[in-house]
Coordinates of C-alpha atoms in Angstrom, one line a residue:
X162 CA 153.5 -2.0 -46.6
X163 CA 152.2 1.5 -46.9
X164 CA 154.5 4.6 -46.6
X165 CA 152.9 8.1 -46.3
X166 CA 154.7 10.7 -48.4
X167 CA 154.7 14.4 -47.6
X168 CA 154.0 15.5 -51.1
X169 CA 152.3 18.9 -50.6
X170 CA 151.9 19.4 -54.4
X171 CA 155.7 19.5 -54.8
X172 CA 157.9 18.3 -57.6
X173 CA 160.2 15.5 -56.4
X174 CA 161.5 12.0 -56.9
X175 CA 161.7 9.0 -54.6
X176 CA 164.8 6.9 -54.2
X177 CA 163.9 3.5 -53.1
X178 CA 166.2 0.6 -52.3
X179 CA 164.7 -2.9 -51.8
X180 CA 166.5 -6.1 -50.7
X181 CA 164.7 -9.3 -51.7
X182 CA 165.2 -12.3 -49.4
X183 CA 163.8 -14.8 -51.9
X184 CA 162.5 -14.8 -55.5
X185 CA 159.2 -12.7 -55.7
X186 CA 157.4 -10.1 -57.7
X187 CA 157.4 -6.6 -56.1
X188 CA 154.4 -4.3 -56.7
X189 CA 154.9 -0.6 -56.4
X190 CA 152.0 1.8 -56.3
X191 CA 152.0 5.6 -55.6
X192 CA 148.6 7.1 -55.3
X193 CA 146.4 9.8 -53.8
X194 CA 144.5 8.1 -51.0
X195 CA 141.7 10.5 -51.1
X196 CA 140.4 9.6 -54.5
X197 CA 139.8 6.5 -56.6
X198 CA 141.8 5.8 -59.8
X199 CA 144.4 8.3 -58.8
X200 CA 147.7 6.5 -59.4
X201 CA 150.8 8.5 -60.0
X202 CA 153.0 5.5 -60.6
X203 CA 152.6 1.7 -60.9
X204 CA 155.2 -0.9 -61.5
X205 CA 156.0 -4.6 -61.1
X206 CA 159.5 -5.8 -60.6
X207 CA 160.6 -9.4 -60.6
X208 CA 163.4 -10.5 -58.3
X209 CA 164.5 -13.8 -59.6
X210 CA 167.0 -14.3 -56.8
X211 CA 167.9 -12.6 -53.4
X212 CA 169.5 -9.3 -54.2
X213 CA 169.3 -5.5 -53.8
X214 CA 167.9 -3.1 -56.3
X215 CA 167.4 0.6 -56.5
X216 CA 164.3 2.3 -58.0
X217 CA 164.0 6.0 -58.8
X218 CA 160.4 7.3 -59.2
X219 CA 160.0 10.7 -60.7
X220 CA 156.9 12.7 -59.6
X221 CA 156.9 16.0 -61.5
X222 CA 153.4 16.7 -60.2
X223 CA 151.8 15.6 -56.9
X224 CA 148.7 16.2 -54.9
X225 CA 148.5 17.4 -51.3
X226 CA 149.0 13.9 -49.9
X227 CA 150.4 10.7 -51.4
X228 CA 150.9 7.1 -50.2
X229 CA 153.3 4.4 -51.6
X230 CA 152.3 0.8 -51.3
X231 CA 154.9 -1.9 -51.6
X232 CA 153.6 -5.5 -51.8
X233 CA 154.2 -9.1 -52.7
X234 CA 150.9 -10.3 -54.1
X235 CA 151.7 -13.9 -53.2
X236 CA 152.8 -13.1 -49.6
X237 CA 150.6 -10.5 -48.0
X238 CA 152.9 -10.4 -44.9
X239 CA 155.7 -8.7 -47.0
X240 CA 158.4 -11.0 -45.5
X241 CA 160.0 -11.5 -48.9
X242 CA 161.7 -8.1 -48.9
X243 CA 163.1 -5.3 -46.8
X244 CA 163.1 -1.5 -47.5
X245 CA 166.8 -0.5 -47.1
X246 CA 166.3 3.2 -48.1
X247 CA 163.4 5.5 -48.8
X248 CA 164.4 9.0 -49.7
X249 CA 162.6 12.0 -51.1
X250 CA 164.7 14.3 -53.3
X251 CA 164.1 17.4 -55.4
X252 CA 163.4 16.8 -59.1
X253 CA 165.3 19.1 -61.3
X254 CA 163.4 21.2 -63.8
X255 CA 164.1 20.8 -67.5
X256 CA 163.4 23.3 -70.3
X257 CA 160.4 22.4 -72.4
X258 CA 160.9 23.6 -75.9
X259 CA 157.4 24.4 -77.0
X260 CA 155.2 27.4 -77.9
X261 CA 153.4 29.4 -75.2
X262 CA 150.1 27.8 -76.3
X263 CA 151.6 24.3 -76.0
X264 CA 152.8 25.1 -72.5
X265 CA 149.2 26.1 -71.6
X266 CA 147.8 23.0 -73.2
X267 CA 150.3 20.9 -71.2
X268 CA 149.4 22.5 -67.9
X269 CA 145.7 22.0 -68.7
X270 CA 146.4 18.4 -69.6
X271 CA 148.3 17.7 -66.4
X272 CA 145.5 19.2 -64.3
X273 CA 142.8 17.2 -66.0
X274 CA 144.9 13.9 -65.8
X275 CA 145.1 14.3 -62.1
X276 CA 141.4 14.4 -61.6
X277 CA 140.2 12.2 -64.5
X278 CA 139.8 9.1 -62.3
X279 CA 137.1 10.6 -60.1
X280 CA 135.3 13.5 -61.9
X281 CA 132.1 13.2 -63.8
X282 CA 131.7 13.1 -67.5
X283 CA 131.1 16.4 -69.2
X284 CA 132.9 19.4 -70.7
X285 CA 136.1 20.8 -69.1
X286 CA 137.4 24.2 -70.3
X287 CA 140.9 25.6 -69.8
X288 CA 141.0 28.8 -67.7
X289 CA 140.8 31.1 -70.7
X290 CA 138.5 28.7 -72.6
X291 CA 141.3 28.2 -75.1
X292 CA 141.0 24.4 -75.0
X293 CA 138.1 22.0 -74.4
X294 CA 138.0 18.4 -73.2
X295 CA 134.8 16.5 -73.7
X296 CA 134.9 13.7 -71.1
X297 CA 132.6 10.9 -72.5
X298 CA 131.5 7.6 -70.9
X299 CA 133.2 6.1 -74.0
X300 CA 134.1 7.1 -77.5
X301 CA 131.8 5.7 -80.2
X302 CA 131.4 5.7 -84.0
X303 CA 128.3 7.1 -85.7
X304 CA 126.6 3.8 -85.2
X305 CA 127.2 3.7 -81.5
X306 CA 130.0 1.1 -81.5
X307 CA 132.7 1.8 -79.0
X308 CA 136.1 2.7 -80.4
X309 CA 139.3 1.5 -78.8
X310 CA 141.0 4.9 -78.9
X311 CA 141.2 6.5 -75.4
X312 CA 141.2 10.1 -76.9
X313 CA 140.9 11.9 -80.2
X314 CA 141.1 15.6 -81.2
X315 CA 139.0 17.6 -83.6
X316 CA 140.8 18.4 -86.8
X317 CA 139.7 22.0 -86.9
X318 CA 139.7 23.1 -83.2
X319 CA 141.5 22.2 -80.0
X320 CA 138.7 20.0 -78.7
X321 CA 139.6 16.6 -77.4
X322 CA 137.2 13.8 -76.7
X323 CA 138.2 11.4 -73.9
X324 CA 136.9 8.0 -72.9
X325 CA 136.2 7.9 -69.2
X326 CA 136.0 4.1 -69.3
X327 CA 139.5 3.7 -70.6
X328 CA 141.1 6.7 -68.8
X329 CA 140.1 5.5 -65.3
X330 CA 142.3 2.5 -65.7
X331 CA 145.4 4.5 -66.6
X332 CA 147.9 6.1 -64.3
X333 CA 148.2 9.9 -64.4
X334 CA 151.5 9.9 -66.4
X335 CA 149.9 7.6 -69.0
X336 CA 146.9 10.0 -69.3
X337 CA 149.3 12.9 -69.8
X338 CA 151.2 11.0 -72.5
X339 CA 148.0 10.3 -74.4
X340 CA 146.7 13.8 -74.3
X341 CA 150.1 15.3 -75.2
X342 CA 150.0 13.2 -78.3
X343 CA 146.5 14.5 -79.2
X344 CA 147.6 18.1 -78.6
X345 CA 150.5 17.6 -81.0
X346 CA 148.1 16.6 -83.8
X347 CA 146.5 20.1 -83.4
X348 CA 149.6 22.2 -82.9
X349 CA 151.5 20.7 -85.7
X350 CA 148.5 20.4 -87.9
X351 CA 149.4 16.8 -88.8
X352 CA 147.6 13.5 -89.3
X353 CA 150.8 11.6 -88.9
X354 CA 150.6 9.4 -85.8
X355 CA 154.3 9.0 -85.6
X356 CA 154.9 12.8 -85.8
X357 CA 152.3 13.3 -83.0
X358 CA 153.8 10.3 -81.0
X359 CA 157.3 11.8 -80.9
X360 CA 156.2 15.4 -80.3
X361 CA 154.0 14.3 -77.4
X362 CA 156.6 12.0 -76.0
X363 CA 159.2 14.7 -75.9
X364 CA 156.9 17.1 -74.1
X365 CA 156.0 14.3 -71.6
X366 CA 159.7 13.5 -70.9
X367 CA 160.7 17.1 -70.8
X368 CA 158.1 17.6 -68.1
X369 CA 159.9 14.9 -66.0
X370 CA 157.4 12.0 -66.1
X371 CA 158.9 8.5 -65.7
X372 CA 160.2 6.8 -68.8
X373 CA 158.7 3.4 -67.6
X374 CA 155.2 4.9 -67.7
X375 CA 156.0 6.3 -71.1
X376 CA 156.5 2.8 -72.4
X377 CA 153.3 1.7 -70.7
X378 CA 151.5 4.6 -72.5
X379 CA 152.7 3.2 -75.8
X380 CA 151.8 -0.4 -75.2
X381 CA 148.6 -0.3 -73.1
X382 CA 146.1 0.5 -75.8
X383 CA 147.6 -1.9 -78.3
X384 CA 148.0 -4.7 -75.7
X385 CA 144.3 -4.5 -74.8
X386 CA 143.3 -4.9 -78.4
X387 CA 145.7 -7.3 -80.0
X388 CA 143.3 -8.3 -82.7
X389 CA 143.5 -4.7 -84.1
X390 CA 147.3 -4.4 -83.9
X391 CA 149.0 -4.3 -87.3
X392 CA 152.4 -3.7 -88.7
X393 CA 151.9 0.1 -88.4
X394 CA 151.2 -0.1 -84.7
X395 CA 154.3 -2.3 -84.1
X396 CA 156.4 0.2 -86.0
X397 CA 155.0 3.1 -84.0
X398 CA 155.8 1.3 -80.8
X399 CA 159.4 0.6 -82.0
X400 CA 159.9 4.2 -83.0
X401 CA 158.7 5.6 -79.7
X402 CA 160.8 3.2 -77.6
X403 CA 163.8 4.1 -79.7
X404 CA 163.1 7.7 -79.2
X405 CA 162.8 7.2 -75.4
X406 CA 166.1 5.4 -75.3
X407 CA 167.8 8.1 -77.3
X408 CA 166.3 10.8 -75.1
X409 CA 167.6 9.0 -71.9
X410 CA 171.0 8.7 -73.5
X411 CA 171.1 12.4 -74.3
X412 CA 169.9 13.6 -71.0
X413 CA 172.3 11.4 -69.0
X414 CA 175.4 12.8 -70.8

């Protein structure tokens, strides 16, 4: 089932209510139909029994047009579920406590994340040439071996190298979360991954991106390379998920 969405580059959220008629796995995808690898939201939800569930999908940024696809991969005819409600609502703005430069970096980041799935590799400058993204086919070490990191920032200047091969597979919110992390390394002048994790995650959540995509951003890189995951990676994941839960608790008060 495909539902056209009148997005018009607005900031909004979708309130979706699904009734399952049998156990099944629901797939939800929100994407720009004009371009490849331009997913604004992806999620799978297991219905273990017939019941009704509500989903709220935050879209703090959107393109001119969007589509939502709802599907059951095991039953292409979609008879396992019914859409009870589909509603588009305004998404409230939140204050982002950051410097003016960090605000500019975030806006540049969001714009690049929206087009990273279909643009060519190369150099991308911010409007005032304050920040530079180097979009590479992949990130390699001096010997040419591919690194598993999707992005890394130069220690002495706001220049970020980004792996096209990895970025194309991420949703737009996940790309934003990764780049916000890299920006925090620069702005806070820190090598600490945890410090950059929590700084970037706060900016990502303040902007209004979905918390479920934030969890994906944390786990995707590690999950694809389990042989390289150690205790420090597990601790980073735990810290970020705890931060997300505390953030949700504070903002819902």
